[in-house]
Amino acid sequence: MKRTILLLTPLLFSAGCSLTSPSDPKEDVGPVIAHYTLTAVDGNPPPCCASDSAGVRITVVGGALTFHGPAGYRDTVFTPAGPRSRACVHGVPNGAFVNSRTYTVTLTDGTRYLLLPCDRGAYDFIVIRRLDPEGGSSTTDSIVVSSGTFSAKPDTIDFADSRNPSSFTASVTAPTVLVTGPTHQYRFDPGN
């Protein structure tokens, strides 16, 4: 009896552990797959949106929304270009034009949609600010407004902010991405 239990232990252990479980470590952040530049905050182009805080005038001067693909290939597929993560392999209809700078797919009938290079990964959204203290010299800093994971499909991006999963939403009109947060709306267009 003791020997049977010992022999079954590895089998039970491997059967009880799935390939992906909630306790698995999060996938590492991979390479940058798309970069968008902040072009407006609440409809105003930077520099804009000055506010005062404890005697410091804060002005938004820029920002970026950056998407990172998966770091590993847990879901490897083999393509003519070599192994890739399944999250970064897409099919488009025959005759479609893919603009790799704007991530826009244009179909033969003229319909356009946004298709990020990978359909999942990590993102970060930063704002660059100029701080003008009363009687002092200006400085510039950047703050992370939101970061976490994303999932995407044509013309749709869903964010899961690492601090508050439902606090930021995106709407897409190719190639523009509008990110709505708790207090502001940010417009991003393909950047360098």
JSON list of C-alpha atoms in Angstrom, two decimals:
[
{"chain": "A", "resi": 1, "resn": "MET", "atom": "CA", "xyz": [0.00, 0.00, 0.00]},
{"chain": "A", "resi": 2, "resn": "LYS", "atom": "CA", "xyz": [2.80, 2.40, 0.94]},
{"chain": "A", "resi": 3, "resn": "ARG", "atom": "CA", "xyz": [4.58, 1.70, -2.35]},
{"chain": "A", "resi": 4, "resn": "THR", "atom": "CA", "xyz": [1.41, 2.34, -4.40]},
{"chain": "A", "resi": 5, "resn": "ILE", "atom": "CA", "xyz": [0.90, 5.75, -2.75]},
{"chain": "A", "resi": 6, "resn": "LEU", "atom": "CA", "xyz": [4.52, 6.68, -3.38]},
{"chain": "A", "resi": 7, "resn": "LEU", "atom": "CA", "xyz": [4.22, 5.77, -7.06]},
{"chain": "A", "resi": 8, "resn": "LEU", "atom": "CA", "xyz": [0.96, 7.68, -7.50]},
{"chain": "A", "resi": 9, "resn": "THR", "atom": "CA", "xyz": [2.17, 10.87, -5.79]},
{"chain": "A", "resi": 10, "resn": "PRO", "atom": "CA", "xyz": [4.01, 12.32, -8.84]},
{"chain": "A", "resi": 11, "resn": "LEU", "atom": "CA", "xyz": [1.04, 11.49, -11.08]},
{"chain": "A", "resi": 12, "resn": "LEU", "atom": "CA", "xyz": [-1.43, 13.21, -8.75]},
{"chain": "A", "resi": 13, "resn": "PHE", "atom": "CA", "xyz": [0.86, 16.20, -8.35]},
{"chain": "A", "resi": 14, "resn": "SER", "atom": "CA", "xyz": [1.24, 16.71, -12.11]},
{"chain": "A", "resi": 15, "resn": "ALA", "atom": "CA", "xyz": [-2.48, 16.17, -12.76]},
{"chain": "A", "resi": 16, "resn": "GLY", "atom": "CA", "xyz": [-3.41, 18.70, -10.09]},
{"chain": "A", "resi": 17, "resn": "CYS", "atom": "CA", "xyz": [-1.29, 21.46, -11.60]},
{"chain": "A", "resi": 18, "resn": "SER", "atom": "CA", "xyz": [-2.60, 23.01, -14.79]},
{"chain": "A", "resi": 19, "resn": "LEU", "atom": "CA", "xyz": [-0.46, 24.78, -17.34]},
{"chain": "A", "resi": 20, "resn": "THR", "atom": "CA", "xyz": [-1.81, 28.18, -16.26]},
{"chain": "A", "resi": 21, "resn": "SER", "atom": "CA", "xyz": [-3.26, 28.81, -12.87]},
{"chain": "A", "resi": 22, "resn": "PRO", "atom": "CA", "xyz": [-3.98, 31.95, -10.86]},
{"chain": "A", "resi": 23, "resn": "SER", "atom": "CA", "xyz": [-0.93, 31.24, -8.71]},
{"chain": "A", "resi": 24, "resn": "ASP", "atom": "CA", "xyz": [1.46, 31.16, -11.71]},
{"chain": "A", "resi": 25, "resn": "PRO", "atom": "CA", "xyz": [3.89, 34.07, -11.83]},
{"chain": "A", "resi": 26, "resn": "LYS", "atom": "CA", "xyz": [2.86, 36.89, -14.14]},
{"chain": "A", "resi": 27, "resn": "GLU", "atom": "CA", "xyz": [4.41, 36.94, -17.57]},
{"chain": "A", "resi": 28, "resn": "ASP", "atom": "CA", "xyz": [7.39, 39.28, -17.80]},
{"chain": "A", "resi": 29, "resn": "VAL", "atom": "CA", "xyz": [7.17, 42.51, -19.79]},
{"chain": "A", "resi": 30, "resn": "GLY", "atom": "CA", "xyz": [8.41, 41.98, -23.32]},
{"chain": "A", "resi": 31, "resn": "PRO", "atom": "CA", "xyz": [9.63, 44.31, -26.06]},
{"chain": "A", "resi": 32, "resn": "VAL", "atom": "CA", "xyz": [7.82, 47.49, -27.08]},
{"chain": "A", "resi": 33, "resn": "ILE", "atom": "CA", "xyz": [5.32, 46.64, -29.81]},
{"chain": "A", "resi": 34, "resn": "ALA", "atom": "CA", "xyz": [3.52, 50.00, -30.16]},
{"chain": "A", "resi": 35, "resn": "HIS", "atom": "CA", "xyz": [4.12, 53.54, -28.98]},
{"chain": "A", "resi": 36, "resn": "TYR", "atom": "CA", "xyz": [1.54, 56.32, -28.95]},
{"chain": "A", "resi": 37, "resn": "THR", "atom": "CA", "xyz": [2.14, 60.01, -28.23]},
{"chain": "A", "resi": 38, "resn": "LEU", "atom": "CA", "xyz": [-0.20, 62.10, -26.05]},
{"chain": "A", "resi": 39, "resn": "THR", "atom": "CA", "xyz": [-1.88, 64.62, -28.37]},
{"chain": "A", "resi": 40, "resn": "ALA", "atom": "CA", "xyz": [-4.65, 66.01, -26.12]},
{"chain": "A", "resi": 41, "resn": "VAL", "atom": "CA", "xyz": [-5.93, 66.08, -22.55]},
{"chain": "A", "resi": 42, "resn": "ASP", "atom": "CA", "xyz": [-9.64, 66.79, -22.24]},
{"chain": "A", "resi": 43, "resn": "GLY", "atom": "CA", "xyz": [-9.57, 68.05, -25.84]},
{"chain": "A", "resi": 44, "resn": "ASN", "atom": "CA", "xyz": [-6.63, 70.45, -25.34]},
{"chain": "A", "resi": 45, "resn": "PRO", "atom": "CA", "xyz": [-3.24, 69.81, -26.98]},
{"chain": "A", "resi": 46, "resn": "PRO", "atom": "CA", "xyz": [-0.15, 69.99, -24.74]},
{"chain": "A", "resi": 47, "resn": "PRO", "atom": "CA", "xyz": [1.14, 72.15, -23.21]},
{"chain": "A", "resi": 48, "resn": "CYS", "atom": "CA", "xyz": [-2.11, 72.46, -21.38]},
{"chain": "A", "resi": 49, "resn": "CYS", "atom": "CA", "xyz": [-4.15, 71.77, -18.35]},
{"chain": "A", "resi": 50, "resn": "ALA", "atom": "CA", "xyz": [-2.28, 73.87, -15.82]},
{"chain": "A", "resi": 51, "resn": "SER", "atom": "CA", "xyz": [-3.28, 73.37, -12.23]},
{"chain": "A", "resi": 52, "resn": "ASP", "atom": "CA", "xyz": [-1.98, 74.75, -8.98]},
{"chain": "A", "resi": 53, "resn": "SER", "atom": "CA", "xyz": [-0.94, 72.53, -6.15]},
{"chain": "A", "resi": 54, "resn": "ALA", "atom": "CA", "xyz": [0.68, 73.92, -3.00]},
{"chain": "A", "resi": 55, "resn": "GLY", "atom": "CA", "xyz": [2.10, 76.92, -4.82]},
{"chain": "A", "resi": 56, "resn": "VAL", "atom": "CA", "xyz": [3.34, 74.92, -7.81]},
{"chain": "A", "resi": 57, "resn": "ARG", "atom": "CA", "xyz": [1.85, 75.44, -11.27]},
{"chain": "A", "resi": 58, "resn": "ILE", "atom": "CA", "xyz": [1.67, 72.04, -13.04]},
{"chain": "A", "resi": 59, "resn": "THR", "atom": "CA", "xyz": [1.41, 71.94, -16.83]},
{"chain": "A", "resi": 60, "resn": "VAL", "atom": "CA", "xyz": [1.11, 68.78, -18.93]},
{"chain": "A", "resi": 61, "resn": "VAL", "atom": "CA", "xyz": [3.72, 69.03, -21.69]},
{"chain": "A", "resi": 62, "resn": "GLY", "atom": "CA", "xyz": [3.57, 65.52, -23.14]},
{"chain": "A", "resi": 63, "resn": "GLY", "atom": "CA", "xyz": [3.04, 61.86, -22.51]},
{"chain": "A", "resi": 64, "resn": "ALA", "atom": "CA", "xyz": [3.09, 58.39, -23.97]},
{"chain": "A", "resi": 65, "resn": "LEU", "atom": "CA", "xyz": [1.08, 55.18, -24.09]},
{"chain": "A", "resi": 66, "resn": "THR", "atom": "CA", "xyz": [3.41, 52.25, -24.65]},
{"chain": "A", "resi": 67, "resn": "PHE", "atom": "CA", "xyz": [2.43, 48.65, -25.33]},
{"chain": "A", "resi": 68, "resn": "HIS", "atom": "CA", "xyz": [4.75, 45.70, -24.63]},
{"chain": "A", "resi": 69, "resn": "GLY", "atom": "CA", "xyz": [4.29, 42.25, -26.09]},
{"chain": "A", "resi": 70, "resn": "PRO", "atom": "CA", "xyz": [4.72, 39.01, -24.15]},
{"chain": "A", "resi": 71, "resn": "ALA", "atom": "CA", "xyz": [8.27, 38.36, -22.95]},
{"chain": "A", "resi": 72, "resn": "GLY", "atom": "CA", "xyz": [8.15, 34.63, -23.58]},
{"chain": "A", "resi": 73, "resn": "TYR", "atom": "CA", "xyz": [6.63, 32.24, -26.00]},
{"chain": "A", "resi": 74, "resn": "ARG", "atom": "CA", "xyz": [4.55, 30.00, -23.74]},
{"chain": "A", "resi": 75, "resn": "ASP", "atom": "CA", "xyz": [2.18, 29.70, -26.67]},
{"chain": "A", "resi": 76, "resn": "THR", "atom": "CA", "xyz": [4.74, 29.37, -29.47]},
{"chain": "A", "resi": 77, "resn": "VAL", "atom": "CA", "xyz": [3.63, 29.08, -33.07]},
{"chain": "A", "resi": 78, "resn": "PHE", "atom": "CA", "xyz": [5.98, 28.64, -35.99]},
{"chain": "A", "resi": 79, "resn": "THR", "atom": "CA", "xyz": [5.73, 31.15, -38.82]},
{"chain": "A", "resi": 80, "resn": "PRO", "atom": "CA", "xyz": [7.79, 31.71, -41.98]},
{"chain": "A", "resi": 81, "resn": "ALA", "atom": "CA", "xyz": [9.63, 34.37, -39.95]},
{"chain": "A", "resi": 82, "resn": "GLY", "atom": "CA", "xyz": [10.41, 31.88, -37.18]},
{"chain": "A", "resi": 83, "resn": "PRO", "atom": "CA", "xyz": [8.85, 31.11, -33.78]},
{"chain": "A", "resi": 84, "resn": "ARG", "atom": "CA", "xyz": [6.51, 33.74, -32.35]},
{"chain": "A", "resi": 85, "resn": "SER", "atom": "CA", "xyz": [4.09, 34.10, -29.47]},
{"chain": "A", "resi": 86, "resn": "ARG", "atom": "CA", "xyz": [0.58, 33.21, -30.64]},
{"chain": "A", "resi": 87, "resn": "ALA", "atom": "CA", "xyz": [-0.49, 36.58, -29.18]},
{"chain": "A", "resi": 88, "resn": "CYS", "atom": "CA", "xyz": [1.58, 38.30, -31.88]},
{"chain": "A", "resi": 89, "resn": "VAL", "atom": "CA", "xyz": [0.46, 36.33, -34.94]},
{"chain": "A", "resi": 90, "resn": "HIS", "atom": "CA", "xyz": [-2.57, 37.69, -36.78]},
{"chain": "A", "resi": 91, "resn": "GLY", "atom": "CA", "xyz": [-4.37, 36.94, -39.98]},
{"chain": "A", "resi": 92, "resn": "VAL", "atom": "CA", "xyz": [-5.80, 39.68, -42.17]},
{"chain": "A", "resi": 93, "resn": "PRO", "atom": "CA", "xyz": [-8.07, 39.32, -45.19]},
{"chain": "A", "resi": 94, "resn": "ASN", "atom": "CA", "xyz": [-6.46, 38.89, -48.60]},
{"chain": "A", "resi": 95, "resn": "GLY", "atom": "CA", "xyz": [-5.77, 42.26, -50.25]},
{"chain": "A", "resi": 96, "resn": "ALA", "atom": "CA", "xyz": [-5.75, 44.19, -46.97]},
{"chain": "A", "resi": 97, "resn": "PHE", "atom": "CA", "xyz": [-3.07, 46.85, -46.46]},
{"chain": "A", "resi": 98, "resn": "VAL", "atom": "CA", "xyz": [-1.34, 46.86, -43.05]},
{"chain": "A", "resi": 99, "resn": "ASN", "atom": "CA", "xyz": [0.31, 50.13, -42.00]},
{"chain": "A", "resi": 100, "resn": "SER", "atom": "CA", "xyz": [2.99, 49.06, -39.54]},
{"chain": "A", "resi": 101, "resn": "ARG", "atom": "CA", "xyz": [3.53, 52.64, -38.29]},
{"chain": "A", "resi": 102, "resn": "THR", "atom": "CA", "xyz": [-0.09, 53.33, -37.33]},
{"chain": "A", "resi": 103, "resn": "TYR", "atom": "CA", "xyz": [-1.14, 49.69, -36.72]},
{"chain": "A", "resi": 104, "resn": "THR", "atom": "CA", "xyz": [-4.08, 50.29, -39.04]},
{"chain": "A", "resi": 105, "resn": "VAL", "atom": "CA", "xyz": [-5.48, 47.64, -41.37]},
{"chain": "A", "resi": 106, "resn": "THR", "atom": "CA", "xyz": [-7.30, 48.95, -44.45]},
{"chain": "A", "resi": 107, "resn": "LEU", "atom": "CA", "xyz": [-9.57, 46.48, -46.23]},
{"chain": "A", "resi": 108, "resn": "THR", "atom": "CA", "xyz": [-10.23, 46.53, -49.98]},
{"chain": "A", "resi": 109, "resn": "ASP", "atom": "CA", "xyz": [-13.61, 48.25, -49.39]},
{"chain": "A", "resi": 110, "resn": "GLY", "atom": "CA", "xyz": [-11.88, 51.12, -47.53]},
{"chain": "A", "resi": 111, "resn": "THR", "atom": "CA", "xyz": [-12.88, 50.00, -44.02]},
{"chain": "A", "resi": 112, "resn": "ARG", "atom": "CA", "xyz": [-10.10, 50.65, -41.48]},
{"chain": "A", "resi": 113, "resn": "TYR", "atom": "CA", "xyz": [-9.45, 49.23, -38.05]},
{"chain": "A", "resi": 114, "resn": "LEU", "atom": "CA", "xyz": [-6.70, 49.27, -35.45]},
{"chain": "A", "resi": 115, "resn": "LEU", "atom": "CA", "xyz": [-4.83, 46.00, -34.91]},
{"chain": "A", "resi": 116, "resn": "LEU", "atom": "CA", "xyz": [-2.02, 46.11, -32.36]},
{"chain": "A", "resi": 117, "resn": "PRO", "atom": "CA", "xyz": [0.96, 43.84, -33.15]},
{"chain": "A", "resi": 118, "resn": "CYS", "atom": "CA", "xyz": [0.08, 41.59, -30.16]},
{"chain": "A", "resi": 119, "resn": "ASP", "atom": "CA", "xyz": [-3.33, 40.89, -28.64]},
{"chain": "A", "resi": 120, "resn": "ARG", "atom": "CA", "xyz": [-2.09, 40.82, -25.05]},
{"chain": "A", "resi": 121, "resn": "GLY", "atom": "CA", "xyz": [0.78, 42.11, -22.98]},
{"chain": "A", "resi": 122, "resn": "ALA", "atom": "CA", "xyz": [1.63, 45.00, -20.69]},
{"chain": "A", "resi": 123, "resn": "TYR", "atom": "CA", "xyz": [1.11, 48.73, -21.05]},
{"chain": "A", "resi": 124, "resn": "ASP", "atom": "CA", "xyz": [2.21, 51.90, -19.35]},
{"chain": "A", "resi": 125, "resn": "PHE", "atom": "CA", "xyz": [0.80, 55.38, -19.65]},
{"chain": "A", "resi": 126, "resn": "ILE", "atom": "CA", "xyz": [2.97, 58.29, -18.57]},
{"chain": "A", "resi": 127, "resn": "VAL", "atom": "CA", "xyz": [2.46, 62.05, -18.47]},
{"chain": "A", "resi": 128, "resn": "ILE", "atom": "CA", "xyz": [5.33, 64.52, -18.67]},
{"chain": "A", "resi": 129, "resn": "ARG", "atom": "CA", "xyz": [4.78, 67.61, -16.52]},
{"chain": "A", "resi": 130, "resn": "ARG", "atom": "CA", "xyz": [6.46, 70.97, -16.13]},
{"chain": "A", "resi": 131, "resn": "LEU", "atom": "CA", "xyz": [6.48, 72.14, -12.51]},
{"chain": "A", "resi": 132, "resn": "ASP", "atom": "CA", "xyz": [6.73, 75.92, -11.97]},
{"chain": "A", "resi": 133, "resn": "PRO", "atom": "CA", "xyz": [7.06, 76.76, -8.28]},
{"chain": "A", "resi": 134, "resn": "GLU", "atom": "CA", "xyz": [6.35, 80.34, -7.20]},
{"chain": "A", "resi": 135, "resn": "GLY", "atom": "CA", "xyz": [9.66, 82.18, -7.16]},
{"chain": "A", "resi": 136, "resn": "GLY", "atom": "CA", "xyz": [11.63, 79.11, -8.27]},
{"chain": "A", "resi": 137, "resn": "SER", "atom": "CA", "xyz": [12.94, 77.58, -11.45]},
{"chain": "A", "resi": 138, "resn": "SER", "atom": "CA", "xyz": [10.97, 75.14, -13.60]},
{"chain": "A", "resi": 139, "resn": "THR", "atom": "CA", "xyz": [11.60, 71.41, -13.55]},
{"chain": "A", "resi": 140, "resn": "THR", "atom": "CA", "xyz": [10.18, 68.59, -15.63]},
{"chain": "A", "resi": 141, "resn": "ASP", "atom": "CA", "xyz": [9.17, 65.17, -14.40]},
{"chain": "A", "resi": 142, "resn": "SER", "atom": "CA", "xyz": [7.15, 62.21, -15.59]},
{"chain": "A", "resi": 143, "resn": "ILE", "atom": "CA", "xyz": [4.57, 60.24, -13.68]},
{"chain": "A", "resi": 144, "resn": "VAL", "atom": "CA", "xyz": [3.02, 56.86, -14.39]},
{"chain": "A", "resi": 145, "resn": "VAL", "atom": "CA", "xyz": [-0.71, 57.51, -14.62]},
{"chain": "A", "resi": 146, "resn": "SER", "atom": "CA", "xyz": [-1.62, 53.89, -15.27]},
{"chain": "A", "resi": 147, "resn": "SER", "atom": "CA", "xyz": [0.14, 50.60, -15.94]},
{"chain": "A", "resi": 148, "resn": "GLY", "atom": "CA", "xyz": [-0.91, 47.00, -16.07]},
{"chain": "A", "resi": 149, "resn": "THR", "atom": "CA", "xyz": [-1.97, 44.48, -18.66]},
{"chain": "A", "resi": 150, "resn": "PHE", "atom": "CA", "xyz": [-4.00, 44.80, -21.83]},
{"chain": "A", "resi": 151, "resn": "SER", "atom": "CA", "xyz": [-5.91, 42.58, -24.19]},
{"chain": "A", "resi": 152, "resn": "ALA", "atom": "CA", "xyz": [-6.78, 43.66, -27.70]},
{"chain": "A", "resi": 153, "resn": "LYS", "atom": "CA", "xyz": [-8.72, 42.67, -30.76]},
{"chain": "A", "resi": 154, "resn": "PRO", "atom": "CA", "xyz": [-9.54, 44.74, -33.86]},
{"chain": "A", "resi": 155, "resn": "ASP", "atom": "CA", "xyz": [-10.58, 48.26, -32.79]},
{"chain": "A", "resi": 156, "resn": "THR", "atom": "CA", "xyz": [-10.80, 47.23, -29.12]},
{"chain": "A", "resi": 157, "resn": "ILE", "atom": "CA", "xyz": [-8.29, 47.57, -26.26]},
{"chain": "A", "resi": 158, "resn": "ASP", "atom": "CA", "xyz": [-9.12, 46.53, -22.70]},
{"chain": "A", "resi": 159, "resn": "PHE", "atom": "CA", "xyz": [-6.92, 47.71, -19.82]},
{"chain": "A", "resi": 160, "resn": "ALA", "atom": "CA", "xyz": [-6.44, 46.11, -16.41]},
{"chain": "A", "resi": 161, "resn": "ASP", "atom": "CA", "xyz": [-4.67, 48.75, -14.34]},
{"chain": "A", "resi": 162, "resn": "SER", "atom": "CA", "xyz": [-2.43, 47.11, -11.75]},
{"chain": "A", "resi": 163, "resn": "ARG", "atom": "CA", "xyz": [-3.74, 49.40, -8.98]},
{"chain": "A", "resi": 164, "resn": "ASN", "atom": "CA", "xyz": [-7.41, 49.66, -9.95]},
{"chain": "A", "resi": 165, "resn": "PRO", "atom": "CA", "xyz": [-8.48, 47.28, -12.76]},
{"chain": "A", "resi": 166, "resn": "SER", "atom": "CA", "xyz": [-11.58, 49.19, -13.88]},
{"chain": "A", "resi": 167, "resn": "SER", "atom": "CA", "xyz": [-10.28, 52.76, -13.60]},
{"chain": "A", "resi": 168, "resn": "PHE", "atom": "CA", "xyz": [-9.13, 53.24, -17.23]},
{"chain": "A", "resi": 169, "resn": "THR", "atom": "CA", "xyz": [-11.00, 52.42, -20.42]},
{"chain": "A", "resi": 170, "resn": "ALA", "atom": "CA", "xyz": [-10.07, 52.84, -24.07]},
{"chain": "A", "resi": 171, "resn": "SER", "atom": "CA", "xyz": [-12.07, 53.60, -27.17]},
{"chain": "A", "resi": 172, "resn": "VAL", "atom": "CA", "xyz": [-10.52, 53.29, -30.60]},
{"chain": "A", "resi": 173, "resn": "THR", "atom": "CA", "xyz": [-11.09, 55.07, -33.90]},
{"chain": "A", "resi": 174, "resn": "ALA", "atom": "CA", "xyz": [-8.16, 53.86, -35.99]},
{"chain": "A", "resi": 175, "resn": "PRO", "atom": "CA", "xyz": [-5.47, 54.99, -35.51]},
{"chain": "A", "resi": 176, "resn": "THR", "atom": "CA", "xyz": [-6.45, 57.14, -32.48]},
{"chain": "A", "resi": 177, "resn": "VAL", "atom": "CA", "xyz": [-6.79, 55.72, -28.96]},
{"chain": "A", "resi": 178, "resn": "LEU", "atom": "CA", "xyz": [-8.84, 57.65, -26.37]},
{"chain": "A", "resi": 179, "resn": "VAL", "atom": "CA", "xyz": [-8.12, 56.67, -22.78]},
{"chain": "A", "resi": 180, "resn": "THR", "atom": "CA", "xyz": [-10.67, 57.72, -20.19]},
{"chain": "A", "resi": 181, "resn": "GLY", "atom": "CA", "xyz": [-9.61, 57.80, -16.56]},
{"chain": "A", "resi": 182, "resn": "PRO", "atom": "CA", "xyz": [-11.34, 58.81, -13.35]},
{"chain": "A", "resi": 183, "resn": "THR", "atom": "CA", "xyz": [-10.86, 62.57, -13.99]},
{"chain": "A", "resi": 184, "resn": "HIS", "atom": "CA", "xyz": [-9.54, 63.13, -17.54]},
{"chain": "A", "resi": 185, "resn": "GLN", "atom": "CA", "xyz": [-9.71, 61.89, -21.10]},
{"chain": "A", "resi": 186, "resn": "TYR", "atom": "CA", "xyz": [-6.42, 61.46, -22.97]},
{"chain": "A", "resi": 187, "resn": "ARG", "atom": "CA", "xyz": [-5.99, 61.25, -26.74]},
{"chain": "A", "resi": 188, "resn": "PHE", "atom": "CA", "xyz": [-3.08, 59.27, -28.19]},
{"chain": "A", "resi": 189, "resn": "ASP", "atom": "CA", "xyz": [-1.93, 59.02, -31.79]},
{"chain": "A", "resi": 190, "resn": "PRO", "atom": "CA", "xyz": [0.83, 56.81, -33.24]},
{"chain": "A", "resi": 191, "resn": "GLY", "atom": "CA", "xyz": [4.19, 58.23, -32.25]},
{"chain": "A", "resi": 192, "resn": "ASN", "atom": "CA", "xyz": [7.87, 57.72, -32.78]}
]
